PDB file of C-alpha atoms in Angstrom:
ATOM      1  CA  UNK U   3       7.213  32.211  11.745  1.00 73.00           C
ATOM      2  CA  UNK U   4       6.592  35.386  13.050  1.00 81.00           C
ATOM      3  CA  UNK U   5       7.712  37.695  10.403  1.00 81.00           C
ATOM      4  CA  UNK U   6       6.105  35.195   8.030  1.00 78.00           C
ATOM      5  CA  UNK U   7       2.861  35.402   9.166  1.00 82.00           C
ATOM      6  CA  UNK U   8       2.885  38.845   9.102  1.00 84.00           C
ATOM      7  CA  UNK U   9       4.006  38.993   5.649  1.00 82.00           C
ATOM      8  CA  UNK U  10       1.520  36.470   4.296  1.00 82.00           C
ATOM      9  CA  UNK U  11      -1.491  38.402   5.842  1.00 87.00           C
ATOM     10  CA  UNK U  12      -2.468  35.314   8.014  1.00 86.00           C
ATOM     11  CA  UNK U  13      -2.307  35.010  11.598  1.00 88.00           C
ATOM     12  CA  UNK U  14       0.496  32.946  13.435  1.00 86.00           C
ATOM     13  CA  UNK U  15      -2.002  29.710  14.225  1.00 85.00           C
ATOM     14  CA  UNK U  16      -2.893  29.454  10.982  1.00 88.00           C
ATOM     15  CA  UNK U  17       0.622  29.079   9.763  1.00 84.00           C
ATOM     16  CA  UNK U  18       1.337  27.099  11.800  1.00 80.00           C
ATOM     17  CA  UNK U  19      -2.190  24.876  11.487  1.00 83.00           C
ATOM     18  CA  UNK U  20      -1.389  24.784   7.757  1.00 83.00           C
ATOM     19  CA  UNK U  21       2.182  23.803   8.236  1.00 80.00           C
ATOM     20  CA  UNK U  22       0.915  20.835  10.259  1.00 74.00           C
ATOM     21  CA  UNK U  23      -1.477  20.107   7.728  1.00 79.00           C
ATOM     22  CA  UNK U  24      -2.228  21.679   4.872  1.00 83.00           C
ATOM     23  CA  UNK U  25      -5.835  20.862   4.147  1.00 86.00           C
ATOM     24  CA  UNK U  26      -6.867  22.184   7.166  1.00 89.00           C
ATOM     25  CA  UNK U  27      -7.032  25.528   6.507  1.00 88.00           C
ATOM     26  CA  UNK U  28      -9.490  27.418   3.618  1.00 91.00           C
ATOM     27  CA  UNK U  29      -8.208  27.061   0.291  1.00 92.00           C
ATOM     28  CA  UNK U  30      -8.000  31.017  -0.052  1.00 90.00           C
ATOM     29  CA  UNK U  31      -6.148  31.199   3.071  1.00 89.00           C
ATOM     30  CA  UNK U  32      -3.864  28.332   1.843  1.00 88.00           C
ATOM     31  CA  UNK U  33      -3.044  30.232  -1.392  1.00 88.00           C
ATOM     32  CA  UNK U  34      -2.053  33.122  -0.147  1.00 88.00           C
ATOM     33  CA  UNK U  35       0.207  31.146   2.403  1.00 88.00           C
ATOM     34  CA  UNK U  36       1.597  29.682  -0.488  1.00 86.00           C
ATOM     35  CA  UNK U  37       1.978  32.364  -2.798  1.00 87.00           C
ATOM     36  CA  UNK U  38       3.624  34.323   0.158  1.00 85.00           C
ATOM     37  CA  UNK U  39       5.880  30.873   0.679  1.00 84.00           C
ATOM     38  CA  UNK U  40       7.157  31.109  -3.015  1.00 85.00           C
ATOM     39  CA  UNK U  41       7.243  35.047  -3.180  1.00 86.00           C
ATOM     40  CA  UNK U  42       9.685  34.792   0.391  1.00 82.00           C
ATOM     41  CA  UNK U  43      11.680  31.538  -0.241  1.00 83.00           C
ATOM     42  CA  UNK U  44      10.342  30.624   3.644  1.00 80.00           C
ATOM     43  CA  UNK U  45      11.198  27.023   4.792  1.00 79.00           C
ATOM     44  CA  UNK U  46       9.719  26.478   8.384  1.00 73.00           C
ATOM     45  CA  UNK U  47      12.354  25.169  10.488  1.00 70.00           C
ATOM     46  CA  UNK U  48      10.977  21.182  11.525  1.00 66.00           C
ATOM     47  CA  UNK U  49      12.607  20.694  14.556  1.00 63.00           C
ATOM     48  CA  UNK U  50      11.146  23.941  15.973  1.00 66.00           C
ATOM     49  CA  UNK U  51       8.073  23.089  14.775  1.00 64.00           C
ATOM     50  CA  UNK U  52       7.978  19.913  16.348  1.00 60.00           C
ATOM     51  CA  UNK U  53       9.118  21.342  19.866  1.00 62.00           C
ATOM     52  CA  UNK U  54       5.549  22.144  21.240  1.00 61.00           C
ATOM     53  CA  UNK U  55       4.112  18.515  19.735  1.00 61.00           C
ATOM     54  CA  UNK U  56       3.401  15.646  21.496  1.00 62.00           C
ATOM     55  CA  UNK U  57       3.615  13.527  17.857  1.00 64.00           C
ATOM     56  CA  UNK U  58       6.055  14.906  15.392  1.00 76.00           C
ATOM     57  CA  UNK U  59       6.062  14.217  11.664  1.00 84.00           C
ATOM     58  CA  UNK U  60       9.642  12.655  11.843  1.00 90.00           C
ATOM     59  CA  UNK U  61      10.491   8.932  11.603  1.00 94.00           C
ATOM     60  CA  UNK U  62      14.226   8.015  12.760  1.00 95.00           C
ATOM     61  CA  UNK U  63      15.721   5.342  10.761  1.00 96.00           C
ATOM     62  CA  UNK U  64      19.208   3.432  12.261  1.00 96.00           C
ATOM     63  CA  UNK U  65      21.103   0.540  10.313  1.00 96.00           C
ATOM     64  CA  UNK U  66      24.897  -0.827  11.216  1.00 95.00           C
ATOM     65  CA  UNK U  67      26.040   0.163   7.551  1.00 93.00           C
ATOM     66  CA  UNK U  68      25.202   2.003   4.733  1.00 91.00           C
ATOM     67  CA  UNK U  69      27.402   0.118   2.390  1.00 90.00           C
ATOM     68  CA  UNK U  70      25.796  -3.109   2.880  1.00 90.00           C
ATOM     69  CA  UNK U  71      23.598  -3.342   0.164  1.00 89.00           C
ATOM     70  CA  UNK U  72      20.719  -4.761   2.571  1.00 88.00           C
ATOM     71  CA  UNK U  73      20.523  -2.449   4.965  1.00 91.00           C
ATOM     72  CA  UNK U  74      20.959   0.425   1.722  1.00 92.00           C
ATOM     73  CA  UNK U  75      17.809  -0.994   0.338  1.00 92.00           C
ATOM     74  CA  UNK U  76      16.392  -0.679   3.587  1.00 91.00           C
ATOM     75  CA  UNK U  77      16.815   2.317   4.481  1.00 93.00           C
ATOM     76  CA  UNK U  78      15.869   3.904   1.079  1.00 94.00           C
ATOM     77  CA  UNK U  79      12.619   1.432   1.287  1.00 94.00           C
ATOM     78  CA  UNK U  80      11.818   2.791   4.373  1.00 94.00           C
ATOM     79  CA  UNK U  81      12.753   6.625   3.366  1.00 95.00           C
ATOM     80  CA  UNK U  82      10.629   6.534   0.570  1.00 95.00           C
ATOM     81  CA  UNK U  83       7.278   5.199   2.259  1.00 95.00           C
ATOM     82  CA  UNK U  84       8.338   7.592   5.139  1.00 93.00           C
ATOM     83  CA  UNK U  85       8.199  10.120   2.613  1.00 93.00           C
ATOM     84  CA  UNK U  86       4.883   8.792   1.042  1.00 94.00           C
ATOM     85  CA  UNK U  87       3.243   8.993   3.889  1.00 91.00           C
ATOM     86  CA  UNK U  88       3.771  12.790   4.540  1.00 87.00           C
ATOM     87  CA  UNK U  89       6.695  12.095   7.413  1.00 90.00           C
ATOM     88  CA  UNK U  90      10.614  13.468   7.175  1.00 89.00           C
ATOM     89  CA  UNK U  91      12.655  10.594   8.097  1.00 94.00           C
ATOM     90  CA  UNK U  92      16.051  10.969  10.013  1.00 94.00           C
ATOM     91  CA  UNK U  93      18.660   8.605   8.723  1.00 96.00           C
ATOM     92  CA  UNK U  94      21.817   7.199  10.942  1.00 96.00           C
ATOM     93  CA  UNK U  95      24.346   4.891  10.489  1.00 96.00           C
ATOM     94  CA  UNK U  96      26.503   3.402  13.539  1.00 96.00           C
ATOM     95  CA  UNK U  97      29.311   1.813  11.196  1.00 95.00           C
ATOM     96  CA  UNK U  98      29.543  -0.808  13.177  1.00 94.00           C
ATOM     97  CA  UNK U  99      30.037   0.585  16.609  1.00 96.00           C
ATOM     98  CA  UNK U 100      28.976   0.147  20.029  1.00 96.00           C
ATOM     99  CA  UNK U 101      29.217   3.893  20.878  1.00 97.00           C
ATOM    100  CA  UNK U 102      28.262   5.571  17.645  1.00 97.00           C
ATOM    101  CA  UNK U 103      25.168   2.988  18.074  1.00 97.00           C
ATOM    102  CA  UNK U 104      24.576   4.747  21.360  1.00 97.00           C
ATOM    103  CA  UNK U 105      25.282   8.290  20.689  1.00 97.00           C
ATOM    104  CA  UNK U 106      22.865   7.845  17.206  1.00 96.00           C
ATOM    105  CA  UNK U 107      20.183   6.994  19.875  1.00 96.00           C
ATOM    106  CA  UNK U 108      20.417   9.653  22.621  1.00 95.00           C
ATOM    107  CA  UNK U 109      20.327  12.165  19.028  1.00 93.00           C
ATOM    108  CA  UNK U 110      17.150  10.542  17.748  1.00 92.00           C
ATOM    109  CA  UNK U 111      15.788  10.740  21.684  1.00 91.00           C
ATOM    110  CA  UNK U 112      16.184  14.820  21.483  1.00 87.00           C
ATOM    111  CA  UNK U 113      14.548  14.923  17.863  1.00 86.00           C
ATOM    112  CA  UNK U 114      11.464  13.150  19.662  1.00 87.00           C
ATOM    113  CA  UNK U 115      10.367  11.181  16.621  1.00 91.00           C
ATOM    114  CA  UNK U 116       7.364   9.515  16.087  1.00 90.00           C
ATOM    115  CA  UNK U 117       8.904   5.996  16.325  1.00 92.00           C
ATOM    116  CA  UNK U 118      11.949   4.617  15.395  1.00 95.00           C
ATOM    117  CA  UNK U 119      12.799   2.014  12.786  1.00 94.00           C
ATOM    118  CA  UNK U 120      16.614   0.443  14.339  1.00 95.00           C
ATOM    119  CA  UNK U 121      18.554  -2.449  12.893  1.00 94.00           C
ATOM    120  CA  UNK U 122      20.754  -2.680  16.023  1.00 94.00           C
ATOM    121  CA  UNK U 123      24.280  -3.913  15.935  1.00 93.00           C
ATOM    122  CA  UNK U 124      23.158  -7.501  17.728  1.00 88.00           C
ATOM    123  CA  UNK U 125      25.352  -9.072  20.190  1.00 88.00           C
ATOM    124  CA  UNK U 126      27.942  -5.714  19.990  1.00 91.00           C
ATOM    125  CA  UNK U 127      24.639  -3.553  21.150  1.00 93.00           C
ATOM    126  CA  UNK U 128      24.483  -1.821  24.615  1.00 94.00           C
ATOM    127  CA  UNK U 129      21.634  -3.870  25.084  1.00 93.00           C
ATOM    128  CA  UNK U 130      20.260  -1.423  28.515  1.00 94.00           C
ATOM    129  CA  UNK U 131      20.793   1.624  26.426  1.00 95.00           C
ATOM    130  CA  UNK U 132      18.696   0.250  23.662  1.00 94.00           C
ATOM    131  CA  UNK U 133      15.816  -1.119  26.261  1.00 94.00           C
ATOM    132  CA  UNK U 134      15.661   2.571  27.767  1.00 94.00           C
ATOM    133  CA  UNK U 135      15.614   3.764  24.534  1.00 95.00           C
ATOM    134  CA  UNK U 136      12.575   1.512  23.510  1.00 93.00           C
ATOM    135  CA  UNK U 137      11.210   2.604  26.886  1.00 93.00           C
ATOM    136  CA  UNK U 138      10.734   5.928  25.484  1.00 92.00           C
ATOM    137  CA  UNK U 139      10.463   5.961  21.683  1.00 92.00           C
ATOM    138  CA  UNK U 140       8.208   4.190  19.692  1.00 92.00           C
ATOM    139  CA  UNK U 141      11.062   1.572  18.217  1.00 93.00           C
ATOM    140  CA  UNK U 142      10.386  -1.507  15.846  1.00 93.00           C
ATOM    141  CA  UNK U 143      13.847  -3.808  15.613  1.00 92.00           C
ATOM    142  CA  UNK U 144      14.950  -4.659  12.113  1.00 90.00           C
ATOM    143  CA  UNK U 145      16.797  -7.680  11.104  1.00 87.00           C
ATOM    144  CA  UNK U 146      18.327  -8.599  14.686  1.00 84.00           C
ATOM    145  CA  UNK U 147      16.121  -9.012  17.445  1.00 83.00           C
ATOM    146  CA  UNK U 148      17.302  -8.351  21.140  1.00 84.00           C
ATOM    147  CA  UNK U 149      15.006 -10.666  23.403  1.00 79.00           C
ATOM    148  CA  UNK U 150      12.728  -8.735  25.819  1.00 78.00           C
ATOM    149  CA  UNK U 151      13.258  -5.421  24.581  1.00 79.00           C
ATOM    150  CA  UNK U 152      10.416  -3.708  22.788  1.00 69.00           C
ATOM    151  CA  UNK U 153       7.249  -4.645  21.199  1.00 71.00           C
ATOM    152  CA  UNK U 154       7.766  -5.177  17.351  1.00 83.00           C
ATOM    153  CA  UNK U 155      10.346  -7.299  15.638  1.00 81.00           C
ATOM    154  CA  UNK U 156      10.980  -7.490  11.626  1.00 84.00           C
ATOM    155  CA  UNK U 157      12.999 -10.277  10.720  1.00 77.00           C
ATOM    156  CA  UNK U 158      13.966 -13.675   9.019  1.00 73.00           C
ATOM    157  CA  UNK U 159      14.404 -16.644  10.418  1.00 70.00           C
ATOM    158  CA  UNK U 160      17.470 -17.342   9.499  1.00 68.00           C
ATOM    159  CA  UNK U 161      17.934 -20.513  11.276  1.00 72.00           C
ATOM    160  CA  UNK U 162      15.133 -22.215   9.227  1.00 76.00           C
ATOM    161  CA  UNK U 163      16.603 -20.269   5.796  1.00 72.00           C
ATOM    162  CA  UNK U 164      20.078 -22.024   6.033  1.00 74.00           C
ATOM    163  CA  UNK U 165      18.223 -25.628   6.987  1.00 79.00           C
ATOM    164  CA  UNK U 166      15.800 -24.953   3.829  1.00 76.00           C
ATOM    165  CA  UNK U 167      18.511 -23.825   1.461  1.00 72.00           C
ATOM    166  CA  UNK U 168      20.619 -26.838   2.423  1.00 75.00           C
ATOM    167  CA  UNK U 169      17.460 -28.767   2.129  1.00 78.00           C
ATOM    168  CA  UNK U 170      17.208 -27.406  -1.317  1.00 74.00           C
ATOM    169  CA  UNK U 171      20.585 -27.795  -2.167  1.00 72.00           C
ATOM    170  CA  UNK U 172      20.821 -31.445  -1.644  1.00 78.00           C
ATOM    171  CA  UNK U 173      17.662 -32.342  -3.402  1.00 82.00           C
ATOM    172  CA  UNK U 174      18.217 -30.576  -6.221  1.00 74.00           C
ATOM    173  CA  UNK U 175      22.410 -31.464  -6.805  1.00 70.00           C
ATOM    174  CA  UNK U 176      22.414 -27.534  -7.838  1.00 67.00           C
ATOM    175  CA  UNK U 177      26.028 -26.179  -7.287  1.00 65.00           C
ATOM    176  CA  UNK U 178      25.864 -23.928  -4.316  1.00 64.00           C
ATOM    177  CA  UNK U 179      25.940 -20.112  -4.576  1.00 66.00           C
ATOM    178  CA  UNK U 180      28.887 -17.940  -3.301  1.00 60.00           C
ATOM    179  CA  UNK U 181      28.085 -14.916  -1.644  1.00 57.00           C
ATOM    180  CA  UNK U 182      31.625 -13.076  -0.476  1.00 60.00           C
ATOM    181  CA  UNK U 183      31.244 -10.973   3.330  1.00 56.00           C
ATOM    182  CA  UNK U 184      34.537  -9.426   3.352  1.00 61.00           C
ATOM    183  CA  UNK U 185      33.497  -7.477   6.334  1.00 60.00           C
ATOM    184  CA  UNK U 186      30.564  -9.048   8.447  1.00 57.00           C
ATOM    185  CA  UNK U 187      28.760  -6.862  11.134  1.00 56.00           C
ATOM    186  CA  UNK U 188      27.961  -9.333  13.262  1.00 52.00           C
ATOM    187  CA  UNK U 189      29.800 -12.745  12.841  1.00 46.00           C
TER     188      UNK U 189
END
């Protein structure tokens, strides 16, 4: 940032105040950072950038699978508004796994993002390694909740969905739907 500072004409704090945000430098200083950005192809590098911060700009984002179609629409959901909202978001998968779960976790630890959005595997989850996780990220659980561990939960009931949808099956005499799991995450 350095060298690009330099180049640009502007000192190194205001670089790096206008990489943080923009509008809060003058908008002469802001064009010439900008024309100096497109003249020299320079990309500051985020996760230096967010050493020296106390908040980053980064969202981490964890689901079991990818190819389920739920936790795809999730993820991309969540990706976009991450995006919307001016913040890079950091996607893993754990396929499944117990220790990929785990490592995904201690990796979004060192990126020290703003918070966490994690679908954890459930039942298969080192459930101490997720509560010291919690501990020290900003985490909201998605889709499975792990009792005592955190302080936000988004879910469904899904005891109450299966007692309504038989409910509405019976009244109704409409032939049930068929909804083929080959591989369930968490039976």
């Amino acid at each position: 940032m350095e060298d690009f500072a330099a180049a640009s004409g502007v000192s190194r704090p205001t670089v790096s105040k206008y990489f943080h945000d923009p509008g809060s430098v003058r908008k002469s200083t802001r064009e010439r950072i900008e024309a100096a950005l497109e003249q020299y192809d320079y990309r500051p590098n985020i996760y230096a950038m967010n050493q020296n911060r106390q908040l980053t700009k980064s969202v981490g984002i964890m689901v079991p699978y990818l190819a389920d179609p739920v936790f795809a629409e999730i993820a991309r959901t969540l990706e976009r508004r991450c995006i919307e909202a001016g913040f890079h978001a950091t996607l893993f998968s754990s396929h499944g796994e117990r220790k990929l779960e785990n490592e995904a976790l201690d990796d979004l630890r060192s990126l020290r993002p703003s918070g966490v959005l994690l679908a954890p595997l459930g039942r298969s989850s080192d459930r101490d390694h997720i509560a010291r996780f919690c501990e020290e990220v900003p985490t909201v659980l998605l889709d499975r909740n792990i009792a005592g561990i955190g302080e936000a939960f988004v879910g469904s009931d899904n005891q109450s969905f299966v007692s309504q949808s038989v409910d509405y099956l019976t009244r109704t005499g409409e032939p049930p739907c068929f909804f083929e799991m080959r591989n369930p995450g968490n039976p």
